[in-house]
Short mmCIF file of C-alpha atoms in Angstrom, two decimals:
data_model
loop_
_atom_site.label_atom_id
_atom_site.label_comp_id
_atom_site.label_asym_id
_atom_site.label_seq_id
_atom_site.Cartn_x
_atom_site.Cartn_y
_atom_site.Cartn_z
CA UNK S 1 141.90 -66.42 -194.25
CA UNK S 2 142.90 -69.58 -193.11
CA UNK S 3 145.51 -72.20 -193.34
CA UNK S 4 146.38 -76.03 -192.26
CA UNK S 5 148.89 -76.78 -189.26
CA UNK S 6 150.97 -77.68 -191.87
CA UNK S 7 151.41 -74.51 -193.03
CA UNK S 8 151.84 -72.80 -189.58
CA UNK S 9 154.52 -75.31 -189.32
CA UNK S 10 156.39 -74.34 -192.42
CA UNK S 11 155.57 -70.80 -192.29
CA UNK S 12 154.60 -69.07 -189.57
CA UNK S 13 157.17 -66.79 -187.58
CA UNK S 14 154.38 -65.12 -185.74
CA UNK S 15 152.32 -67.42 -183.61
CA UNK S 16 149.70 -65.21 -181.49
CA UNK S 17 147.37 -66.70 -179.16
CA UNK S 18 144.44 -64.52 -177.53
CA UNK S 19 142.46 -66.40 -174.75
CA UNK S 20 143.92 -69.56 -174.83
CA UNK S 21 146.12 -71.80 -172.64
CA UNK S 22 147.62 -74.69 -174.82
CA UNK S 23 149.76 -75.40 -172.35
CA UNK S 24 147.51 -77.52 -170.75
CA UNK S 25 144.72 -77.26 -172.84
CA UNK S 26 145.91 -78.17 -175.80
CA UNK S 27 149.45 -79.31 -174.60
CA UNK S 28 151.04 -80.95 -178.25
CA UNK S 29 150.32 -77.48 -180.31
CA UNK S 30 152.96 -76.17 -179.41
CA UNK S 31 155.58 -79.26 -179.94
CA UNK S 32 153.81 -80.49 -183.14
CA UNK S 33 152.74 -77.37 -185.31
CA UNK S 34 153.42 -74.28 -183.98
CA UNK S 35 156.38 -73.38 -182.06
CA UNK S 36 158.76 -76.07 -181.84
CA UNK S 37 159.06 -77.60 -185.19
CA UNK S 38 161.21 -77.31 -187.72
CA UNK S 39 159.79 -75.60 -191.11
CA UNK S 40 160.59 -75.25 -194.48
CA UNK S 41 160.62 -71.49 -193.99
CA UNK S 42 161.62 -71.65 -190.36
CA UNK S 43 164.66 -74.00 -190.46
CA UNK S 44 165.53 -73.23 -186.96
CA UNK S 45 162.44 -73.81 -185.19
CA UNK S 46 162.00 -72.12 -181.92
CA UNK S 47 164.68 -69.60 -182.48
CA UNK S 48 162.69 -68.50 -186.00
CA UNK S 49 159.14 -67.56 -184.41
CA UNK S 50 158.10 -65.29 -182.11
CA UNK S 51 155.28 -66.31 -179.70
CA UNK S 52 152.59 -63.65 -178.09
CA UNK S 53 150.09 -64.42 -175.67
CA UNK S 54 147.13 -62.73 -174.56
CA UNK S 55 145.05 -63.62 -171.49
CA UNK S 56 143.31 -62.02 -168.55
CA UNK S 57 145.53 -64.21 -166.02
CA UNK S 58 149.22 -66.00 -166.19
CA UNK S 59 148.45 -69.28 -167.06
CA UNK S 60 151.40 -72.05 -167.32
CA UNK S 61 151.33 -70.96 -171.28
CA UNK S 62 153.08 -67.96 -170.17
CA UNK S 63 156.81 -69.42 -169.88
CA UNK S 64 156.65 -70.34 -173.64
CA UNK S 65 155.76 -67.04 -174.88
CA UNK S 66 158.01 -64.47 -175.92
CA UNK S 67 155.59 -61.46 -174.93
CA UNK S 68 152.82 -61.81 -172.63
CA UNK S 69 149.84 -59.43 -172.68
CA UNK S 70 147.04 -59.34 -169.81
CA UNK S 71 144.26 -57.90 -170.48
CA UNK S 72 141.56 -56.62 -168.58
CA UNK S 73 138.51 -59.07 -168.28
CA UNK S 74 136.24 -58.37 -170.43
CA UNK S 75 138.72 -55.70 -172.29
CA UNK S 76 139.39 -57.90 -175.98
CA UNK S 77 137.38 -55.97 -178.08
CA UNK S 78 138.65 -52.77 -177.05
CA UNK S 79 142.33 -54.42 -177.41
CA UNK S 80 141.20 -55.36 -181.05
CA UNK S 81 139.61 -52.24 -181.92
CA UNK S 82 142.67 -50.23 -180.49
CA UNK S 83 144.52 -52.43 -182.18
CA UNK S 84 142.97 -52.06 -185.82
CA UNK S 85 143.32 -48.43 -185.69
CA UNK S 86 147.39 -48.80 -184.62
CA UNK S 87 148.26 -50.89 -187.62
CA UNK S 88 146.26 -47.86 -189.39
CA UNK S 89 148.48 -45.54 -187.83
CA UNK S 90 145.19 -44.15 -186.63
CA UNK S 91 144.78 -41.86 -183.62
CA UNK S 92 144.30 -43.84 -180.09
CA UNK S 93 143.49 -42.28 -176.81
CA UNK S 94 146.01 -43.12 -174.61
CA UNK S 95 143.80 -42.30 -171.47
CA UNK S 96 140.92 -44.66 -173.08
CA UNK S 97 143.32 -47.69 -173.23
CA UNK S 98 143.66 -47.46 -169.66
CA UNK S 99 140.77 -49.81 -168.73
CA UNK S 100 142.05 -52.67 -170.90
CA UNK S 101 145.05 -53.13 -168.61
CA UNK S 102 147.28 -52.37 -171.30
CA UNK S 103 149.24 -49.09 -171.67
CA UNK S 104 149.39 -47.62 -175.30
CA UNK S 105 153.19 -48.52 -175.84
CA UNK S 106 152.84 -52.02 -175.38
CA UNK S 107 149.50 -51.70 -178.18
CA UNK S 108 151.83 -49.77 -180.24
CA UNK S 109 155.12 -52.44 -180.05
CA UNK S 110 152.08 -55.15 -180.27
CA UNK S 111 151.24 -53.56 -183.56
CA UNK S 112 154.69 -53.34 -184.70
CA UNK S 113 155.07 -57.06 -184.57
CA UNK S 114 152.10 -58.00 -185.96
CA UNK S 115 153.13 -55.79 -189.18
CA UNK S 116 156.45 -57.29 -189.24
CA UNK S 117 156.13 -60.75 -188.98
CA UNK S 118 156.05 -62.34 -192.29
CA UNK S 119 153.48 -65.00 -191.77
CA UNK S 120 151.37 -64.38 -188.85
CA UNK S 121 149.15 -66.94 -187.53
CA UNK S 122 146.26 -65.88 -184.85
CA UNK S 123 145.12 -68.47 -182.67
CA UNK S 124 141.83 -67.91 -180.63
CA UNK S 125 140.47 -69.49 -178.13
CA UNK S 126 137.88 -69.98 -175.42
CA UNK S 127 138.52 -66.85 -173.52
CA UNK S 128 137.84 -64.59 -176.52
CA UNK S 129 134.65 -66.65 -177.96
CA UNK S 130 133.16 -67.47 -174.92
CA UNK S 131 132.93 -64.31 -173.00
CA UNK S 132 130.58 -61.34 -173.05
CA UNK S 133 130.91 -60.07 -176.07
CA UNK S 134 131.30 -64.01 -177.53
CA UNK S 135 131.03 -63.81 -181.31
CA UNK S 136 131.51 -59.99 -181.71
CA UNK S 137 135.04 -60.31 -180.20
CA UNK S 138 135.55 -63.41 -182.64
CA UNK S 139 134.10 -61.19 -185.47
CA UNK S 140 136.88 -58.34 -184.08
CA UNK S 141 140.29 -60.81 -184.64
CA UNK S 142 139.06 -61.92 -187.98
CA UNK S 143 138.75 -58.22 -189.27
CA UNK S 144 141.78 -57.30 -187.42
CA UNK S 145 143.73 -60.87 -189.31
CA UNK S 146 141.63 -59.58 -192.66
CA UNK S 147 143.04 -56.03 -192.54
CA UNK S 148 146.75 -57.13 -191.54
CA UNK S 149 146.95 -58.76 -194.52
CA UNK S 150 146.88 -55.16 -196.28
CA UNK S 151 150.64 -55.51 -194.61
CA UNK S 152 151.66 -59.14 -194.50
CA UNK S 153 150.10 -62.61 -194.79
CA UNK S 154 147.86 -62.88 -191.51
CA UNK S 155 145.75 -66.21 -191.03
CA UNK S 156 143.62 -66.96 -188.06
CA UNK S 157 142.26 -70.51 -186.96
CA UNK S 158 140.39 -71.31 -183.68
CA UNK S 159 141.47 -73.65 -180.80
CA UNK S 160 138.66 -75.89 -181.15
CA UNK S 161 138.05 -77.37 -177.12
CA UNK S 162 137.13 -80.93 -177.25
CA UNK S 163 138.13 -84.60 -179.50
CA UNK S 164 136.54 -83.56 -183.00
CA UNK S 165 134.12 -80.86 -182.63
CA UNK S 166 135.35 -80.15 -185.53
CA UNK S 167 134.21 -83.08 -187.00
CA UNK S 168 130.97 -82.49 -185.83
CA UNK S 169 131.03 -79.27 -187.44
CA UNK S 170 132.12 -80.28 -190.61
CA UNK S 171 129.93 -83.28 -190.83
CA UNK S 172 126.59 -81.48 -190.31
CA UNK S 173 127.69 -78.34 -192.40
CA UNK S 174 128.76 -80.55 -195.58
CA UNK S 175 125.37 -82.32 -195.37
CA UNK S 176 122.96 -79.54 -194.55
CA UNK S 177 124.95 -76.57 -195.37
CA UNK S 178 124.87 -75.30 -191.57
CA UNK S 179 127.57 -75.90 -189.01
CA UNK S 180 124.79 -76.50 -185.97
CA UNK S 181 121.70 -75.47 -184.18
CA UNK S 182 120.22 -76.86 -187.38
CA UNK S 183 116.53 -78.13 -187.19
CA UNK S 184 115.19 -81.19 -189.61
CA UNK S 185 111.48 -81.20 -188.14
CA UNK S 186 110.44 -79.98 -191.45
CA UNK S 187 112.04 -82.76 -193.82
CA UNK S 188 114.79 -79.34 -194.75
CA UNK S 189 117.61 -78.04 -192.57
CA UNK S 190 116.84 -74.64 -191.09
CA UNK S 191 119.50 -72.70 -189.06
CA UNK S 192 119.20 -70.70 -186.30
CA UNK S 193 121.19 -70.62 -183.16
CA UNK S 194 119.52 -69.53 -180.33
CA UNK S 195 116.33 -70.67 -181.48
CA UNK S 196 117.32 -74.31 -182.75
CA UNK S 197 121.00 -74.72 -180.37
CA UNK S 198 120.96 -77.41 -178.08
CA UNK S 199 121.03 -75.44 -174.74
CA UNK S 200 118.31 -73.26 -175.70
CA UNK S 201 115.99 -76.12 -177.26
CA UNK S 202 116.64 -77.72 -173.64
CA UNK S 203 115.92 -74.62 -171.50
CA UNK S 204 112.99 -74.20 -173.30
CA UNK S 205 111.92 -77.74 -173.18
CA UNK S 206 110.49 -78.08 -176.66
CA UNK S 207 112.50 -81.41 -176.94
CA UNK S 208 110.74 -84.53 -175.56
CA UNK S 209 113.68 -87.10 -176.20
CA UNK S 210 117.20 -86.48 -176.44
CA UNK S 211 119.88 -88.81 -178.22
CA UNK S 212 123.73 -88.04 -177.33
CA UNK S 213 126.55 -88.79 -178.49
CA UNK S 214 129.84 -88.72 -177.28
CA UNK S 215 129.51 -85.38 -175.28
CA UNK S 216 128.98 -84.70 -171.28
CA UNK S 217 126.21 -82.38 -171.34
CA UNK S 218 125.45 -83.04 -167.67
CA UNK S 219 129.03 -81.93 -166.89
CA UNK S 220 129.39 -78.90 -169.07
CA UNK S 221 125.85 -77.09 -169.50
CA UNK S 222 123.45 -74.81 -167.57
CA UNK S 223 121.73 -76.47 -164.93
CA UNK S 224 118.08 -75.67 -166.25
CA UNK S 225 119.28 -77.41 -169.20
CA UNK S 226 120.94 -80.80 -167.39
CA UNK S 227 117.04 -80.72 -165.67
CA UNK S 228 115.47 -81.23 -168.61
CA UNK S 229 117.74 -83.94 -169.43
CA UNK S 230 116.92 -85.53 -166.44
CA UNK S 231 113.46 -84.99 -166.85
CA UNK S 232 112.89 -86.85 -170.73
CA UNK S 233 113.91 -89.59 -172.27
CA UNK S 234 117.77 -89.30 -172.62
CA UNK S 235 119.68 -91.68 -174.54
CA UNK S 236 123.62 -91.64 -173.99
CA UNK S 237 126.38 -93.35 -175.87
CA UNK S 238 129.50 -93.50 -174.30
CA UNK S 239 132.51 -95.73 -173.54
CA UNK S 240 132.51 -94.28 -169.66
CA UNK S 241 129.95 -93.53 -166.96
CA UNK S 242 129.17 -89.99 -167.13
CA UNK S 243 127.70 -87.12 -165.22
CA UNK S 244 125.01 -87.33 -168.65
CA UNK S 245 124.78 -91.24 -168.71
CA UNK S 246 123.76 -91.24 -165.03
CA UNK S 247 120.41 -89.17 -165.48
CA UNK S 248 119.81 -90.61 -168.81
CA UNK S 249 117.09 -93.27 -169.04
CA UNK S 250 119.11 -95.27 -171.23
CA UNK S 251 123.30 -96.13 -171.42
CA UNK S 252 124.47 -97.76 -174.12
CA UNK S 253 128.47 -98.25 -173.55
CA UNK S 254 130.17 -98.33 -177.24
CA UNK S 255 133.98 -98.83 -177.98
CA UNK S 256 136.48 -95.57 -178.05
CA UNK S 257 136.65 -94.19 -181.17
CA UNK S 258 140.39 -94.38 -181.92
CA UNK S 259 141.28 -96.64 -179.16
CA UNK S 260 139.08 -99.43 -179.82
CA UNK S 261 137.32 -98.67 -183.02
CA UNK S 262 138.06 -97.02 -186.39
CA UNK S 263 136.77 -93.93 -187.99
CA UNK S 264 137.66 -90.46 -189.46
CA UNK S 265 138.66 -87.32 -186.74
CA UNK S 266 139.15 -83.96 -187.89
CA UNK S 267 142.05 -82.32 -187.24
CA UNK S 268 140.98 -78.23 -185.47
CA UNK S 269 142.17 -77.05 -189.30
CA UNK S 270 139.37 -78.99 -190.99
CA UNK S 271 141.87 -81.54 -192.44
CA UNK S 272 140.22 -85.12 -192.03
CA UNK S 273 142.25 -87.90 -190.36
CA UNK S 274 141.71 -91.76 -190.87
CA UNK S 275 141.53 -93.25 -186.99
CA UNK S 276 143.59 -96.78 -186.37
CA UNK S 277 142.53 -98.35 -183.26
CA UNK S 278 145.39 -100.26 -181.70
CA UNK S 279 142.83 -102.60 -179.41
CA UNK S 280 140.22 -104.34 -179.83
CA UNK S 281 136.50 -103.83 -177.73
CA UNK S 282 133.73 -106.23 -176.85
CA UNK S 283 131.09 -103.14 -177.43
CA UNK S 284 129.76 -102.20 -180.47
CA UNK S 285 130.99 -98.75 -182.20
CA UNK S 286 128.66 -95.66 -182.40
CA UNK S 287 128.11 -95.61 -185.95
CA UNK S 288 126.80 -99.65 -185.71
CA UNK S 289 124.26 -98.76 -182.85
CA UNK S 290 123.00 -95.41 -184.51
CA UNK S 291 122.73 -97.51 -187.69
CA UNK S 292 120.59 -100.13 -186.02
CA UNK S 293 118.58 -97.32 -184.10
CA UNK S 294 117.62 -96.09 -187.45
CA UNK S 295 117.02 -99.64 -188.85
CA UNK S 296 114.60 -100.57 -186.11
CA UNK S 297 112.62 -97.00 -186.32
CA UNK S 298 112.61 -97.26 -190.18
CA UNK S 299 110.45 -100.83 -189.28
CA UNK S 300 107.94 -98.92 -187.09
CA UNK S 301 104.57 -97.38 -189.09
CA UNK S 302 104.72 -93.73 -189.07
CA UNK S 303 102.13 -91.30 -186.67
CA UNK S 304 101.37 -88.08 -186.08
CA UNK S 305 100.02 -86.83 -182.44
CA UNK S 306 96.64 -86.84 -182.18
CA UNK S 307 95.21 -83.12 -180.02
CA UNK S 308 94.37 -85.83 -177.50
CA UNK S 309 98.11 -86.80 -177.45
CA UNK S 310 97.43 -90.45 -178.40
CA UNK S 311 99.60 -91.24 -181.44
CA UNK S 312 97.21 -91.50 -185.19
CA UNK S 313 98.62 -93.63 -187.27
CA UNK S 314 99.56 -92.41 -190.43
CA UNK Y 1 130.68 -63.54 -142.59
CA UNK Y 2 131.93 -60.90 -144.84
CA UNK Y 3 131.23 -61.30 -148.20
CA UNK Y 4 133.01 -60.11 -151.27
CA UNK Y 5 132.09 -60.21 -154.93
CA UNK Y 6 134.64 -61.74 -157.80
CA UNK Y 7 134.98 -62.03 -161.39
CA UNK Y 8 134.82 -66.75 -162.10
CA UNK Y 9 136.30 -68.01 -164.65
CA UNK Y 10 135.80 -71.54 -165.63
CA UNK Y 11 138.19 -73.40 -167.63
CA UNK Y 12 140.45 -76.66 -168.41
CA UNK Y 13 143.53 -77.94 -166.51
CA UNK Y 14 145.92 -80.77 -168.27
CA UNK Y 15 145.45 -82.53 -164.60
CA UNK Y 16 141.70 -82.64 -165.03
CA UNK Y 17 141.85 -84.49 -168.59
CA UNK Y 18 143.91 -86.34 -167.51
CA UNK Y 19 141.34 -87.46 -164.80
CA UNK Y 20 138.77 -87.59 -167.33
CA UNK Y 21 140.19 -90.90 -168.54
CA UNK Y 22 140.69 -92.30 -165.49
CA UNK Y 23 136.62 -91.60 -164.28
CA UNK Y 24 134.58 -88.69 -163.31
CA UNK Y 25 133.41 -90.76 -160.45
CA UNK Y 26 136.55 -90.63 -158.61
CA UNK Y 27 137.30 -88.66 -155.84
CA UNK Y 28 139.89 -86.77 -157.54
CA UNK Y 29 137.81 -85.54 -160.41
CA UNK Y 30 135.38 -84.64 -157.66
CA UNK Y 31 138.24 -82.34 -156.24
CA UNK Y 32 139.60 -80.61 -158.83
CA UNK Y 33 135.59 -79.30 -160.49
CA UNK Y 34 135.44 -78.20 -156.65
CA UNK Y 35 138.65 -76.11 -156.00
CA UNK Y 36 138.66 -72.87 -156.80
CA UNK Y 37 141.96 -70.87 -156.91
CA UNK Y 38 142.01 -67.28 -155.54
CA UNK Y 39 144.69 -64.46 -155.31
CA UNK Y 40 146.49 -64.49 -151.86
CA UNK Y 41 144.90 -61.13 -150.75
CA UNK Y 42 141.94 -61.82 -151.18
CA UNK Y 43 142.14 -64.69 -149.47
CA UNK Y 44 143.75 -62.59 -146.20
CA UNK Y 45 140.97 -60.30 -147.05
CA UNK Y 46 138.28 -62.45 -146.63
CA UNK Y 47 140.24 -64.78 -143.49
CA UNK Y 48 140.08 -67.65 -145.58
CA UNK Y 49 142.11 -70.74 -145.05
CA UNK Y 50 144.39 -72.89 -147.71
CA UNK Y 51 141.42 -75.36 -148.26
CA UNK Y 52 138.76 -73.98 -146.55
CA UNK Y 53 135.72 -73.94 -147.87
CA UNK Y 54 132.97 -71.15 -149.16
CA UNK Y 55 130.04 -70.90 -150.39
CA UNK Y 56 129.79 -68.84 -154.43
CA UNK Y 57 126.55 -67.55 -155.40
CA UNK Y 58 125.93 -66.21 -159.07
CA UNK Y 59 122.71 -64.83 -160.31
CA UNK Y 60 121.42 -68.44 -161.32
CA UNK Y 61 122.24 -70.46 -158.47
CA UNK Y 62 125.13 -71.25 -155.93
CA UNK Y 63 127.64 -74.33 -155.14
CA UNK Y 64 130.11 -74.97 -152.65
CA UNK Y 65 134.19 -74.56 -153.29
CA UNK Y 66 137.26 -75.60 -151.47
CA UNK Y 67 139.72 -72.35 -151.63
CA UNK Y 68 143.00 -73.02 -153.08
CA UNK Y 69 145.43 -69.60 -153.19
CA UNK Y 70 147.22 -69.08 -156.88
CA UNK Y 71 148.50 -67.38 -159.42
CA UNK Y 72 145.33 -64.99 -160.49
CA UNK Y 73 144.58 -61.50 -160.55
CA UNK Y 74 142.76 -59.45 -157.23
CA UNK Y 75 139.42 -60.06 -157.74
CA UNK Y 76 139.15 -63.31 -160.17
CA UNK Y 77 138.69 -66.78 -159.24
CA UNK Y 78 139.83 -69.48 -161.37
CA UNK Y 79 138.11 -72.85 -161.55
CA UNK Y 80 137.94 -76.06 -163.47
CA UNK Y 81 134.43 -76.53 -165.31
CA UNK Y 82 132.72 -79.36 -163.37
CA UNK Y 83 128.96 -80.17 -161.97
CA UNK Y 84 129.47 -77.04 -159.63
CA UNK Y 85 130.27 -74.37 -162.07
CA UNK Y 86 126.74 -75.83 -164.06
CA UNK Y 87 124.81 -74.34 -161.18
CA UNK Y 88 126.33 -71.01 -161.28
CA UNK Y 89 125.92 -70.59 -165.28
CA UNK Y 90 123.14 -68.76 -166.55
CA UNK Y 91 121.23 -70.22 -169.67
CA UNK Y 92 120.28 -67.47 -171.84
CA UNK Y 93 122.44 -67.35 -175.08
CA UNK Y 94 121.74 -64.00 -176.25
CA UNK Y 95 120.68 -65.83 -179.26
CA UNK Y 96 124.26 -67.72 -180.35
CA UNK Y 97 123.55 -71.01 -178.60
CA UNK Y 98 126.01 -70.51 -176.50
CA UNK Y 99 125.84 -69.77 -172.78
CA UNK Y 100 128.34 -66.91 -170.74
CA UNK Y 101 130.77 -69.29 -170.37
CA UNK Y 102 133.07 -67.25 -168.39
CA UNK Y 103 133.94 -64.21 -166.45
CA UNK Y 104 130.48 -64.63 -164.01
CA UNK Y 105 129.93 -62.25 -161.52
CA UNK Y 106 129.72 -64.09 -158.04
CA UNK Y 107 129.46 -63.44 -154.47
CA UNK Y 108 132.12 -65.19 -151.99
CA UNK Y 109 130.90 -66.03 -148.69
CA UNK Y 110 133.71 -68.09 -146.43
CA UNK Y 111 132.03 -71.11 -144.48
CA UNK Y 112 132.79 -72.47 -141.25
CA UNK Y 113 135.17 -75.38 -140.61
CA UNK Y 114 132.83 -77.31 -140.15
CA UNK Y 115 130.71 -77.33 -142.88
CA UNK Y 116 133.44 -78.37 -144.90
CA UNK Y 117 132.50 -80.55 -147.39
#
């Protein structure tokens, strides 16, 4: 129920996006694959697609869109579940939609364009998967894009937040079958988020060393979770000083990947891209220190902790 | 002081990744993960100044803002994720690995020029 960008590009007439703000968040979108461009089935660009946003407040997104929806905070779900039954032509309480900030004519034209576009494309974002609710209201626009497609060709695609997250996803998932919060103690992958995610493995303090890569947890995370950092052995690398590489014991400054050193990004719609770095960098690249991490642990014997907590050889 | 309770929500501006290359030492990243915009009645409400600062405390901990009035709704703040929104986020996932992100519930309480920071 997905698609590439490419295909948005030469298809789409409907572009919706629900919690997002590519204007500045994700500011070529819009010039490079969804509104702007010229498509095979959307010769004239612009003028061909119709652009609907949905947010809680009128972020600098709004001048490009065509309709702007605010919604209550905290409201989606109910949007999506009022919605779902509209496209049904099911029966909706006007005086219940009050509290999403929405008034039922505006659901009901809503609905109406969804129906009619002829490829819709439903672009979700932070706002939707990241509030209360998180991935129920994600679950909510993928049955609401499945059942549209009783009507009309309906895709939906996340806007994925920072450089290749993707990637990360897609690495991890096509070589343990999970996309993350996957746990290797036992010699097999075993998923389960909340129990084996990084901010709760932190909180809870059952790691004793910590090895990142390319992210700013110290920036980004709960502060419970930064103190642990702080507190064990934290290994960063990273071509800048960051809020993480300051508490970690050890900085190891590598070469930008894509600026200074090659290697394979994924695009937010899963499609892998070959990196060319322009420049050249006098530090290594992540993949050569990792790789000589591994060499030099591979070279130490193996142990198991003794109850004493010395290390026993094994 | 009077108080007044508000709806945060952290997210991205184009001028802080922009700053992100530059350093998140400097004094402008500093500035814009501490400025927090806020509707222009509430604002009047509370007798806060353009830049003043105040003081937001969330269930999990508290940090200091500069006030910056904007485009949001009554009742919502908007601000850049940064070191200071960290302290107001709780941890617990509800078992998805992934923290309340946005829409905290905070209290706003307006400091004293001079304990501007």
């Amino acid at each position: 129920m997905s698609c590439t960008l490419g295909e948005v590009k030469n298809r789409a007439d409907l572009i919706i996006y629900w919690g997002g703000n590519p204007a500045e968040c994700h500011p070529r979108h819009f010039t490079k694959y969804s509104l702007m461009p010229k498509g095979k089935f959307v010769p004239n660009g612009r003028k061909d697609r119709t652009m609907v946003l949905v947010d809680i407040r009128e972020t600098p997104s709004v001048k490009a869109a065509d309709l702007f929806l605010q919604v209550r905070p905290g409201k989606d779900f109910e949007v999506v579940t009022a919605l779902r039954a509209l496209i049904k032509n099911q029966r909706v309480d006007k005086d219940r939609l009050v509290e999403t900030g929405l008034t039922f004519e505006q659901l009901q034209d809503f609905a109406g364009i969804l129906k009619k576009a002829r490829f819709g494309v439903l672009f979700f974002g932070m706002g939707l998967s990241m509030t209360r609710g998180k991935h129920m209201n994600s679950a909510s626009v993928l049955t609401l894009v499945a059942e549209l497609n009783a009507f009309t060709k309906f895709v939906a695609m996340p806007m994925r937040g920072h450089g290749n997250v993707t990637g990360s996803d897609m690495v991890i998932r096509w070589t343990t079958g999970y996309p993350f919060g996957v746990n290797l103690c036992r010699g097999y992958p075993r998923f389960n988020p909340g129990e084996f995610s990084t901010v709760d493995l932190l909180l809870r303090g059952d790691n004793d060393a910590a090895l990142i890569l390319g992210a700013d947890p110290g920036a980004t995370m709960p502060q419970p979770a930064i103190d642990h950092l702080a507190r064990i052995p934290t290994i960063v690398l990273d071509p800048k000083v960051t809020h993480t590489s300051q508490l970690a014991r050890v900085h190891i400054t590598t070469a930008a990947t894509g600026i200074s050193a090659p290697g394979t990004a994924y695009r937010m719609d899963e499609v892998p891209l070959p990196l060319r770095p322009p420049l050249k960098s006098p530090y290594p690249t992540d993949e050569e220190i990792v790789r000589r991490i591994r060499q030099a642990v591979q070279g130490k014997p193996p142990w198991l902790p003794n109850s004493n907590g010395k290390r026993r050889l094994v | 002081m009077a108080t007044k309770r508000f709806l945060m929500n952290a997210g991205r501006t184009s001028k802080q990744g922009q700053q992100i290359n530059i350093g998140k030492e400097s004094d402008e990243y500093r500035a814009i993960v501490q400025t927090v915009t806020m509707n222009p009645d509430d604002m009047r409400e509370l007798g806060i100044a353009e830049g003043q600062s105040v003081r937001a405390r969330s269930a999990f901990g508290e940090a200091i803002f500069q006030c910056k009035q904007g485009n949001v709704p009554q009742g919502m703040l908007f601000v850049p994720y940064g070191p200071p929104t960290c302290r107001l986020m709780g941890g617990g996932t509800d078992g998805t690995g992934m923290p309340l992100s946005k829409g905290w519930e905070v209290e706003i309480e307006p400091l004293p020029p001079q304990d501007r920071q």
